[in-house]
Amino acid sequence: LFIFLSFGKNFPLVSDLFFDHFPMYNKFRSVDFALAIPAFLIPLLAFLALQELITQKDKRKDLTKKLLQSFYITAGFLLIILLMPTLIFDFKTDYHTEVMGKIAQMYDANISTLIGNGLVADRISLAKSDALRSLIFIAIAFGTIWYMMKSKLKTETAVIIIGLAILVDMWGVDRRYLNNANFYDKDQLAQSFQPSTADQEIMADPALDYRVLDLSKSDPFFDASPSYFHKSIGGRHSARLQRYEELMNSQFNGKLNEPVLDMLNTKYFIVPDSAAGVLKPLKRPSALGNAWFINTVKYVEGSDAEMLAITNFDPKNTAVVQKSFAAQVGTVVNDQNSTAANEVDTTASIKLLKYHPDDLVYKSQNLKAAVAVFAEIWYDKGWNAYVDGVKVPYFRANYILRALKIPAGEHDIEFKFEPKSYLIGDKVSLFASLLLVIVAGFAFYMPNAASRSKGSSPFGTKSQ
């Protein structure tokens, strides 16, 4: 079943059924994940079969026939690949013809043919090489088990030989994907990213947290290299939040929205200095910092209206909030749509004391209850807010940021990333690990205890 699932669109009968009707299946990014199940189950079945061969000596006659059948089928299939590989596969990808056609247009039809034939020949060579390799390991396993069943090889020796064969096989395959070429010396890696003069000047800033936009890049919202040295508002990530992606596409599409840059605490631009031929930092005094108190709220209906409202607004004094969060805001700030007005506390302040990717600590001081906006992404699936150690609700402002109603006085405010899935999974993982150790201990102890009491081998009855 899982092998069929790994075919994806090439086997829609099964793939579409699971995609449309099985919960969460459509959340996986690739169908290849399904192969993880056969990769676990097939070796497990092989070990169970080996256990039966070792322990069920009275059934060895019937098992010998099954062993021969398995050998003939697997060895026969590999022999076909070794001797007549094109009988089963054509060794061409779905886009082979298209790519070769483009090469022919760019260069010459003969060159395209040579490249195409070369690719096919290389793939055939790799397939034949692996087929021969697999045949050798199958022959070793078959010969070992055969001699063990004929009592010409001790059970313990057979298990050791098969274990070594598995080790050599897995070692060789694993080294194809993870070997010395995949590791880099720290100094060598550091040389790949050398800070510019602008980078060095910005990194000298003692502030705990601020963001940078590198305008020297052709596409600063796609190029991720500035993130090596700075917290960048640009860059690219396959798991970037959809709401942030929408903000980038709407507010920075061919132009830079200064108010949005301010609320994201974009403290520096990196710009090219054409006269000096270097990059230079450009400090933005209008950046609003890590958090600030606002005195006015503008309520809107829905995300589209929220996005439209932040296109041109004053984030220093105004927060754009969806009406669904109105109850959390209360009456501590002015409603832009109301004639009522609250007195503004001009002495209120809030400061970031500690920064960690999953733990942010602030100190606030205000004479009256007020709403603070934080230059951090609103994400309610794991981030929790605490005021003086007490968990409190927070809400979304300005389409993407966090906002929190803070009571009057001096308070410690903390945002912690505490996803339930991780916390529960961590406990389940610990329990499962302990259970596995206990089960493994019993599995090892009980047969050995029985063997000692009977004076037999731990692999079964004593081998002759």
PDB file of N, CA and C in Angstrom, residues 240-324:
ATOM      1  N   ARG A 240       7.913  29.743   5.246  1.00  0.00           N
ATOM      2  CA  ARG A 240       7.552  31.087   5.701  1.00  0.00           C
ATOM      3  C   ARG A 240       6.038  31.183   5.869  1.00  0.00           C
ATOM      4  N   LEU A 241       5.616  31.867   6.930  1.00  0.00           N
ATOM      5  CA  LEU A 241       4.197  31.980   7.218  1.00  0.00           C
ATOM      6  C   LEU A 241       3.460  32.650   6.061  1.00  0.00           C
ATOM      7  N   GLN A 242       2.294  32.115   5.733  1.00  0.00           N
ATOM      8  CA  GLN A 242       1.503  32.648   4.634  1.00  0.00           C
ATOM      9  C   GLN A 242       1.142  34.114   4.872  1.00  0.00           C
ATOM     10  N   ARG A 243       0.841  34.460   6.109  1.00  0.00           N
ATOM     11  CA  ARG A 243       0.460  35.846   6.410  1.00  0.00           C
ATOM     12  C   ARG A 243       1.628  36.792   6.160  1.00  0.00           C
ATOM     13  N   TYR A 244       2.846  36.371   6.482  1.00  0.00           N
ATOM     14  CA  TYR A 244       4.020  37.210   6.216  1.00  0.00           C
ATOM     15  C   TYR A 244       4.279  37.302   4.715  1.00  0.00           C
ATOM     16  N   GLU A 245       4.080  36.194   4.027  1.00  0.00           N
ATOM     17  CA  GLU A 245       4.236  36.187   2.569  1.00  0.00           C
ATOM     18  C   GLU A 245       3.266  37.183   1.930  1.00  0.00           C
ATOM     19  N   GLU A 246       2.035  37.191   2.407  1.00  0.00           N
ATOM     20  CA  GLU A 246       1.032  38.125   1.887  1.00  0.00           C
ATOM     21  C   GLU A 246       1.428  39.569   2.176  1.00  0.00           C
ATOM     22  N   LEU A 247       1.983  39.816   3.356  1.00  0.00           N
ATOM     23  CA  LEU A 247       2.437  41.168   3.699  1.00  0.00           C
ATOM     24  C   LEU A 247       3.542  41.625   2.756  1.00  0.00           C
ATOM     25  N   MET A 248       4.505  40.753   2.494  1.00  0.00           N
ATOM     26  CA  MET A 248       5.602  41.091   1.589  1.00  0.00           C
ATOM     27  C   MET A 248       5.080  41.398   0.185  1.00  0.00           C
ATOM     28  N   ASN A 249       4.200  40.542  -0.298  1.00  0.00           N
ATOM     29  CA  ASN A 249       3.692  40.706  -1.664  1.00  0.00           C
ATOM     30  C   ASN A 249       2.839  41.955  -1.816  1.00  0.00           C
ATOM     31  N   SER A 250       2.137  42.330  -0.757  1.00  0.00           N
ATOM     32  CA  SER A 250       1.235  43.479  -0.846  1.00  0.00           C
ATOM     33  C   SER A 250       1.936  44.805  -0.567  1.00  0.00           C
ATOM     34  N   GLN A 251       2.766  44.852   0.461  1.00  0.00           N
ATOM     35  CA  GLN A 251       3.339  46.122   0.908  1.00  0.00           C
ATOM     36  C   GLN A 251       4.722  46.418   0.335  1.00  0.00           C
ATOM     37  N   PHE A 252       5.351  45.433  -0.275  1.00  0.00           N
ATOM     38  CA  PHE A 252       6.686  45.658  -0.839  1.00  0.00           C
ATOM     39  C   PHE A 252       6.759  45.192  -2.288  1.00  0.00           C
ATOM     40  N   ASN A 253       5.679  45.356  -2.989  1.00  0.00           N
ATOM     41  CA  ASN A 253       5.602  44.954  -4.393  1.00  0.00           C
ATOM     42  C   ASN A 253       5.982  46.136  -5.279  1.00  0.00           C
ATOM     43  N   GLY A 254       7.282  46.272  -5.544  1.00  0.00           N
ATOM     44  CA  GLY A 254       7.763  47.370  -6.379  1.00  0.00           C
ATOM     45  C   GLY A 254       7.979  48.661  -5.616  1.00  0.00           C
ATOM     46  N   LYS A 255       7.676  48.683  -4.338  1.00  0.00           N
ATOM     47  CA  LYS A 255       7.866  49.880  -3.513  1.00  0.00           C
ATOM     48  C   LYS A 255       8.115  49.441  -2.077  1.00  0.00           C
ATOM     49  N   LEU A 256       8.617  50.374  -1.270  1.00  0.00           N
ATOM     50  CA  LEU A 256       8.840  50.094   0.141  1.00  0.00           C
ATOM     51  C   LEU A 256       7.839  50.899   0.961  1.00  0.00           C
ATOM     52  N   ASN A 257       7.036  50.219   1.736  1.00  0.00           N
ATOM     53  CA  ASN A 257       6.068  50.881   2.597  1.00  0.00           C
ATOM     54  C   ASN A 257       6.761  51.250   3.908  1.00  0.00           C
ATOM     55  N   GLU A 258       7.068  52.533   4.067  1.00  0.00           N
ATOM     56  CA  GLU A 258       7.824  52.989   5.236  1.00  0.00           C
ATOM     57  C   GLU A 258       7.120  52.692   6.562  1.00  0.00           C
ATOM     58  N   PRO A 259       5.808  52.947   6.698  1.00  0.00           N
ATOM     59  CA  PRO A 259       5.157  52.616   7.975  1.00  0.00           C
ATOM     60  C   PRO A 259       5.273  51.137   8.344  1.00  0.00           C
ATOM     61  N   VAL A 260       5.169  50.248   7.348  1.00  0.00           N
ATOM     62  CA  VAL A 260       5.297  48.819   7.627  1.00  0.00           C
ATOM     63  C   VAL A 260       6.733  48.487   8.031  1.00  0.00           C
ATOM     64  N   LEU A 261       7.712  49.113   7.377  1.00  0.00           N
ATOM     65  CA  LEU A 261       9.105  48.922   7.777  1.00  0.00           C
ATOM     66  C   LEU A 261       9.324  49.391   9.213  1.00  0.00           C
ATOM     67  N   ASP A 262       8.685  50.502   9.572  1.00  0.00           N
ATOM     68  CA  ASP A 262       8.830  51.026  10.939  1.00  0.00           C
ATOM     69  C   ASP A 262       8.280  50.046  11.966  1.00  0.00           C
ATOM     70  N   MET A 263       7.084  49.507  11.711  1.00  0.00           N
ATOM     71  CA  MET A 263       6.465  48.613  12.701  1.00  0.00           C
ATOM     72  C   MET A 263       7.194  47.276  12.784  1.00  0.00           C
ATOM     73  N   LEU A 264       7.931  46.896  11.734  1.00  0.00           N
ATOM     74  CA  LEU A 264       8.731  45.670  11.770  1.00  0.00           C
ATOM     75  C   LEU A 264      10.097  45.904  12.418  1.00  0.00           C
ATOM     76  N   ASN A 265      10.316  47.115  12.940  1.00  0.00           N
ATOM     77  CA  ASN A 265      11.575  47.476  13.598  1.00  0.00           C
ATOM     78  C   ASN A 265      12.765  47.323  12.651  1.00  0.00           C
ATOM     79  N   THR A 266      12.576  47.822  11.429  1.00  0.00           N
ATOM     80  CA  THR A 266      13.665  47.807  10.443  1.00  0.00           C
ATOM     81  C   THR A 266      14.571  48.992  10.744  1.00  0.00           C
ATOM     82  N   LYS A 267      15.638  48.741  11.465  1.00  0.00           N
ATOM     83  CA  LYS A 267      16.496  49.812  11.972  1.00  0.00           C
ATOM     84  C   LYS A 267      17.561  50.235  10.966  1.00  0.00           C
ATOM     85  N   TYR A 268      17.919  49.308  10.060  1.00  0.00           N
ATOM     86  CA  TYR A 268      18.989  49.616   9.111  1.00  0.00           C
ATOM     87  C   TYR A 268      18.626  49.172   7.699  1.00  0.00           C
ATOM     88  N   PHE A 269      19.046  49.980   6.732  1.00  0.00           N
ATOM     89  CA  PHE A 269      19.136  49.573   5.335  1.00  0.00           C
ATOM     90  C   PHE A 269      20.611  49.325   5.040  1.00  0.00           C
ATOM     91  N   ILE A 270      20.893  48.378   4.169  1.00  0.00           N
ATOM     92  CA  ILE A 270      22.232  48.251   3.593  1.00  0.00           C
ATOM     93  C   ILE A 270      22.116  48.684   2.142  1.00  0.00           C
ATOM     94  N   VAL A 271      22.869  49.721   1.787  1.00  0.00           N
ATOM     95  CA  VAL A 271      22.758  50.291   0.441  1.00  0.00           C
ATOM     96  C   VAL A 271      24.147  50.369  -0.187  1.00  0.00           C
ATOM     97  N   PRO A 272      24.219  50.305  -1.516  1.00  0.00           N
ATOM     98  CA  PRO A 272      25.517  50.436  -2.182  1.00  0.00           C
ATOM     99  C   PRO A 272      25.959  51.896  -2.235  1.00  0.00           C
ATOM    100  N   ASP A 273      27.230  52.115  -1.967  1.00  0.00           N
ATOM    101  CA  ASP A 273      27.833  53.441  -2.108  1.00  0.00           C
ATOM    102  C   ASP A 273      28.612  53.435  -3.414  1.00  0.00           C
ATOM    103  N   SER A 274      27.983  53.935  -4.460  1.00  0.00           N
ATOM    104  CA  SER A 274      28.584  53.853  -5.796  1.00  0.00           C
ATOM    105  C   SER A 274      29.884  54.638  -5.883  1.00  0.00           C
ATOM    106  N   ALA A 275      29.998  55.720  -5.128  1.00  0.00           N
ATOM    107  CA  ALA A 275      31.211  56.539  -5.192  1.00  0.00           C
ATOM    108  C   ALA A 275      32.402  55.803  -4.597  1.00  0.00           C
ATOM    109  N   ALA A 276      32.178  55.168  -3.434  1.00  0.00           N
ATOM    110  CA  ALA A 276      33.273  54.459  -2.762  1.00  0.00           C
ATOM    111  C   ALA A 276      33.388  53.009  -3.208  1.00  0.00           C
ATOM    112  N   GLY A 277      32.363  52.501  -3.890  1.00  0.00           N
ATOM    113  CA  GLY A 277      32.390  51.113  -4.350  1.00  0.00           C
ATOM    114  C   GLY A 277      32.231  50.099  -3.239  1.00  0.00           C
ATOM    115  N   VAL A 278      31.597  50.491  -2.148  1.00  0.00           N
ATOM    116  CA  VAL A 278      31.379  49.585  -1.017  1.00  0.00           C
ATOM    117  C   VAL A 278      29.913  49.670  -0.591  1.00  0.00           C
ATOM    118  N   LEU A 279      29.559  48.814   0.368  1.00  0.00           N
ATOM    119  CA  LEU A 279      28.224  48.869   0.948  1.00  0.00           C
ATOM    120  C   LEU A 279      28.273  49.701   2.224  1.00  0.00           C
ATOM    121  N   LYS A 280      27.213  50.438   2.484  1.00  0.00           N
ATOM    122  CA  LYS A 280      27.179  51.245   3.701  1.00  0.00           C
ATOM    123  C   LYS A 280      25.838  51.067   4.412  1.00  0.00           C
ATOM    124  N   PRO A 281      25.825  51.178   5.739  1.00  0.00           N
ATOM    125  CA  PRO A 281      24.568  51.070   6.482  1.00  0.00           C
ATOM    126  C   PRO A 281      23.845  52.413   6.518  1.00  0.00           C
ATOM    127  N   LEU A 282      22.550  52.359   6.458  1.00  0.00           N
ATOM    128  CA  LEU A 282      21.733  53.562   6.548  1.00  0.00           C
ATOM    129  C   LEU A 282      20.760  53.370   7.707  1.00  0.00           C
ATOM    130  N   LYS A 283      20.986  54.114   8.783  1.00  0.00           N
ATOM    131  CA  LYS A 283      20.152  53.956   9.973  1.00  0.00           C
ATOM    132  C   LYS A 283      18.808  54.645   9.780  1.00  0.00           C
ATOM    133  N   ARG A 284      17.756  53.989  10.261  1.00  0.00           N
ATOM    134  CA  ARG A 284      16.402  54.524  10.125  1.00  0.00           C
ATOM    135  C   ARG A 284      15.891  54.947  11.514  1.00  0.00           C
ATOM    136  N   PRO A 285      15.924  56.232  11.809  1.00  0.00           N
ATOM    137  CA  PRO A 285      15.449  56.697  13.123  1.00  0.00           C
ATOM    138  C   PRO A 285      13.961  56.456  13.342  1.00  0.00           C
ATOM    139  N   SER A 286      13.211  56.246  12.269  1.00  0.00           N
ATOM    140  CA  SER A 286      11.760  56.078  12.404  1.00  0.00           C
ATOM    141  C   SER A 286      11.354  54.676  12.855  1.00  0.00           C
ATOM    142  N   ALA A 287      12.302  53.734  12.889  1.00  0.00           N
ATOM    143  CA  ALA A 287      11.975  52.376  13.358  1.00  0.00           C
ATOM    144  C   ALA A 287      11.414  52.454  14.775  1.00  0.00           C
ATOM    145  N   LEU A 288      10.335  51.738  15.028  1.00  0.00           N
ATOM    146  CA  LEU A 288       9.588  51.898  16.275  1.00  0.00           C
ATOM    147  C   LEU A 288      10.130  51.075  17.441  1.00  0.00           C
ATOM    148  N   GLY A 289      11.147  50.275  17.215  1.00  0.00           N
ATOM    149  CA  GLY A 289      11.721  49.499  18.307  1.00  0.00           C
ATOM    150  C   GLY A 289      11.009  48.179  18.519  1.00  0.00           C
ATOM    151  N   ASN A 290      11.305  47.554  19.656  1.00  0.00           N
ATOM    152  CA  ASN A 290      10.771  46.218  19.930  1.00  0.00           C
ATOM    153  C   ASN A 290       9.315  46.228  20.362  1.00  0.00           C
ATOM    154  N   ALA A 291       8.885  47.297  21.014  1.00  0.00           N
ATOM    155  CA  ALA A 291       7.492  47.404  21.465  1.00  0.00           C
ATOM    156  C   ALA A 291       7.193  48.864  21.772  1.00  0.00           C
ATOM    157  N   TRP A 292       5.922  49.243  21.683  1.00  0.00           N
ATOM    158  CA  TRP A 292       5.527  50.622  21.938  1.00  0.00           C
ATOM    159  C   TRP A 292       4.039  50.665  22.297  1.00  0.00           C
ATOM    160  N   PHE A 293       3.673  51.685  23.038  1.00  0.00           N
ATOM    161  CA  PHE A 293       2.270  51.889  23.388  1.00  0.00           C
ATOM    162  C   PHE A 293       1.591  52.728  22.310  1.00  0.00           C
ATOM    163  N   ILE A 294       0.363  52.364  21.992  1.00  0.00           N
ATOM    164  CA  ILE A 294      -0.424  53.151  21.032  1.00  0.00           C
ATOM    165  C   ILE A 294      -1.606  53.775  21.773  1.00  0.00           C
ATOM    166  N   ASN A 295      -2.170  54.830  21.176  1.00  0.00           N
ATOM    167  CA  ASN A 295      -3.286  55.500  21.837  1.00  0.00           C
ATOM    168  C   ASN A 295      -4.582  55.440  21.049  1.00  0.00           C
ATOM    169  N   THR A 296      -4.521  54.896  19.824  1.00  0.00           N
ATOM    170  CA  THR A 296      -5.720  54.833  18.995  1.00  0.00           C
ATOM    171  C   THR A 296      -5.794  53.487  18.300  1.00  0.00           C
ATOM    172  N   VAL A 297      -6.996  52.952  18.190  1.00  0.00           N
ATOM    173  CA  VAL A 297      -7.195  51.708  17.465  1.00  0.00           C
ATOM    174  C   VAL A 297      -8.189  51.947  16.338  1.00  0.00           C
ATOM    175  N   LYS A 298      -7.906  51.352  15.209  1.00  0.00           N
ATOM    176  CA  LYS A 298      -8.819  51.428  14.068  1.00  0.00           C
ATOM    177  C   LYS A 298      -9.350  50.027  13.807  1.00  0.00           C
ATOM    178  N   TYR A 299     -10.641  49.846  14.010  1.00  0.00           N
ATOM    179  CA  TYR A 299     -11.255  48.539  13.809  1.00  0.00           C
ATOM    180  C   TYR A 299     -11.647  48.357  12.343  1.00  0.00           C
ATOM    181  N   VAL A 300     -11.401  47.159  11.833  1.00  0.00           N
ATOM    182  CA  VAL A 300     -11.761  46.839  10.450  1.00  0.00           C
ATOM    183  C   VAL A 300     -12.420  45.465  10.418  1.00  0.00           C
ATOM    184  N   GLU A 301     -13.086  45.205   9.318  1.00  0.00           N
ATOM    185  CA  GLU A 301     -13.743  43.912   9.106  1.00  0.00           C
ATOM    186  C   GLU A 301     -12.922  43.067   8.137  1.00  0.00           C
ATOM    187  N   GLY A 302     -12.344  41.985   8.598  1.00  0.00           N
ATOM    188  CA  GLY A 302     -11.675  41.037   7.716  1.00  0.00           C
ATOM    189  C   GLY A 302     -10.236  41.382   7.392  1.00  0.00           C
ATOM    190  N   SER A 303      -9.523  40.389   6.874  1.00  0.00           N
ATOM    191  CA  SER A 303      -8.089  40.527   6.596  1.00  0.00           C
ATOM    192  C   SER A 303      -7.805  41.465   5.437  1.00  0.00           C
ATOM    193  N   ASP A 304      -8.659  41.469   4.420  1.00  0.00           N
ATOM    194  CA  ASP A 304      -8.433  42.354   3.276  1.00  0.00           C
ATOM    195  C   ASP A 304      -8.473  43.815   3.705  1.00  0.00           C
ATOM    196  N   ALA A 305      -9.457  44.156   4.527  1.00  0.00           N
ATOM    197  CA  ALA A 305      -9.560  45.532   5.022  1.00  0.00           C
ATOM    198  C   ALA A 305      -8.376  45.878   5.922  1.00  0.00           C
ATOM    199  N   GLU A 306      -7.907  44.895   6.669  1.00  0.00           N
ATOM    200  CA  GLU A 306      -6.749  45.101   7.549  1.00  0.00           C
ATOM    201  C   GLU A 306      -5.497  45.392   6.730  1.00  0.00           C
ATOM    202  N   MET A 307      -5.302  44.619   5.660  1.00  0.00           N
ATOM    203  CA  MET A 307      -4.154  44.843   4.789  1.00  0.00           C
ATOM    204  C   MET A 307      -4.240  46.209   4.121  1.00  0.00           C
ATOM    205  N   LEU A 308      -5.410  46.585   3.678  1.00  0.00           N
ATOM    206  CA  LEU A 308      -5.596  47.880   3.022  1.00  0.00           C
ATOM    207  C   LEU A 308      -5.326  49.023   3.994  1.00  0.00           C
ATOM    208  N   ALA A 309      -5.727  48.855   5.253  1.00  0.00           N
ATOM    209  CA  ALA A 309      -5.580  49.925   6.240  1.00  0.00           C
ATOM    210  C   ALA A 309      -4.124  50.212   6.578  1.00  0.00           C
ATOM    211  N   ILE A 310      -3.266  49.191   6.557  1.00  0.00           N
ATOM    212  CA  ILE A 310      -1.860  49.424   6.920  1.00  0.00           C
ATOM    213  C   ILE A 310      -1.038  49.927   5.740  1.00  0.00           C
ATOM    214  N   THR A 311      -1.668  50.069   4.581  1.00  0.00           N
ATOM    215  CA  THR A 311      -0.953  50.599   3.421  1.00  0.00           C
ATOM    216  C   THR A 311      -0.528  52.042   3.665  1.00  0.00           C
ATOM    217  N   ASN A 312      -1.349  52.776   4.405  1.00  0.00           N
ATOM    218  CA  ASN A 312      -1.029  54.173   4.708  1.00  0.00           C
ATOM    219  C   ASN A 312      -1.600  54.515   6.082  1.00  0.00           C
ATOM    220  N   PHE A 313      -0.777  54.401   7.128  1.00  0.00           N
ATOM    221  CA  PHE A 313      -1.242  54.709   8.483  1.00  0.00           C
ATOM    222  C   PHE A 313      -0.057  55.097   9.362  1.00  0.00           C
ATOM    223  N   ASP A 314      -0.347  55.488  10.591  1.00  0.00           N
ATOM    224  CA  ASP A 314       0.680  55.905  11.543  1.00  0.00           C
ATOM    225  C   ASP A 314       0.841  54.821  12.606  1.00  0.00           C
ATOM    226  N   PRO A 315       1.752  53.877  12.419  1.00  0.00           N
ATOM    227  CA  PRO A 315       1.866  52.750  13.360  1.00  0.00           C
ATOM    228  C   PRO A 315       2.350  53.161  14.746  1.00  0.00           C
ATOM    229  N   LYS A 316       2.963  54.333  14.866  1.00  0.00           N
ATOM    230  CA  LYS A 316       3.465  54.770  16.167  1.00  0.00           C
ATOM    231  C   LYS A 316       2.324  55.063  17.133  1.00  0.00           C
ATOM    232  N   ASN A 317       1.216  55.548  16.612  1.00  0.00           N
ATOM    233  CA  ASN A 317       0.098  55.942  17.467  1.00  0.00           C
ATOM    234  C   ASN A 317      -1.156  55.113  17.257  1.00  0.00           C
ATOM    235  N   THR A 318      -1.248  54.442  16.106  1.00  0.00           N
ATOM    236  CA  THR A 318      -2.478  53.743  15.743  1.00  0.00           C
ATOM    237  C   THR A 318      -2.205  52.269  15.497  1.00  0.00           C
ATOM    238  N   ALA A 319      -3.125  51.451  15.935  1.00  0.00           N
ATOM    239  CA  ALA A 319      -3.081  50.018  15.634  1.00  0.00           C
ATOM    240  C   ALA A 319      -4.328  49.651  14.847  1.00  0.00           C
ATOM    241  N   VAL A 320      -4.135  48.873  13.791  1.00  0.00           N
ATOM    242  CA  VAL A 320      -5.251  48.379  12.985  1.00  0.00           C
ATOM    243  C   VAL A 320      -5.606  46.992  13.505  1.00  0.00           C
ATOM    244  N   VAL A 321      -6.848  46.835  13.949  1.00  0.00           N
ATOM    245  CA  VAL A 321      -7.268  45.593  14.602  1.00  0.00           C
ATOM    246  C   VAL A 321      -8.587  45.134  14.013  1.00  0.00           C
ATOM    247  N   GLN A 322      -8.713  43.841  13.792  1.00  0.00           N
ATOM    248  CA  GLN A 322      -9.997  43.302  13.344  1.00  0.00           C
ATOM    249  C   GLN A 322     -11.009  43.366  14.487  1.00  0.00           C
ATOM    250  N   LYS A 323     -12.263  43.561  14.131  1.00  0.00           N
ATOM    251  CA  LYS A 323     -13.321  43.697  15.138  1.00  0.00           C
ATOM    252  C   LYS A 323     -13.472  42.448  16.001  1.00  0.00           C
ATOM    253  N   SER A 324     -13.034  41.317  15.482  1.00  0.00           N
ATOM    254  CA  SER A 324     -13.148  40.078  16.262  1.00  0.00           C
ATOM    255  C   SER A 324     -12.305  40.116  17.532  1.00  0.00           C
TER     256      SER A 324
END
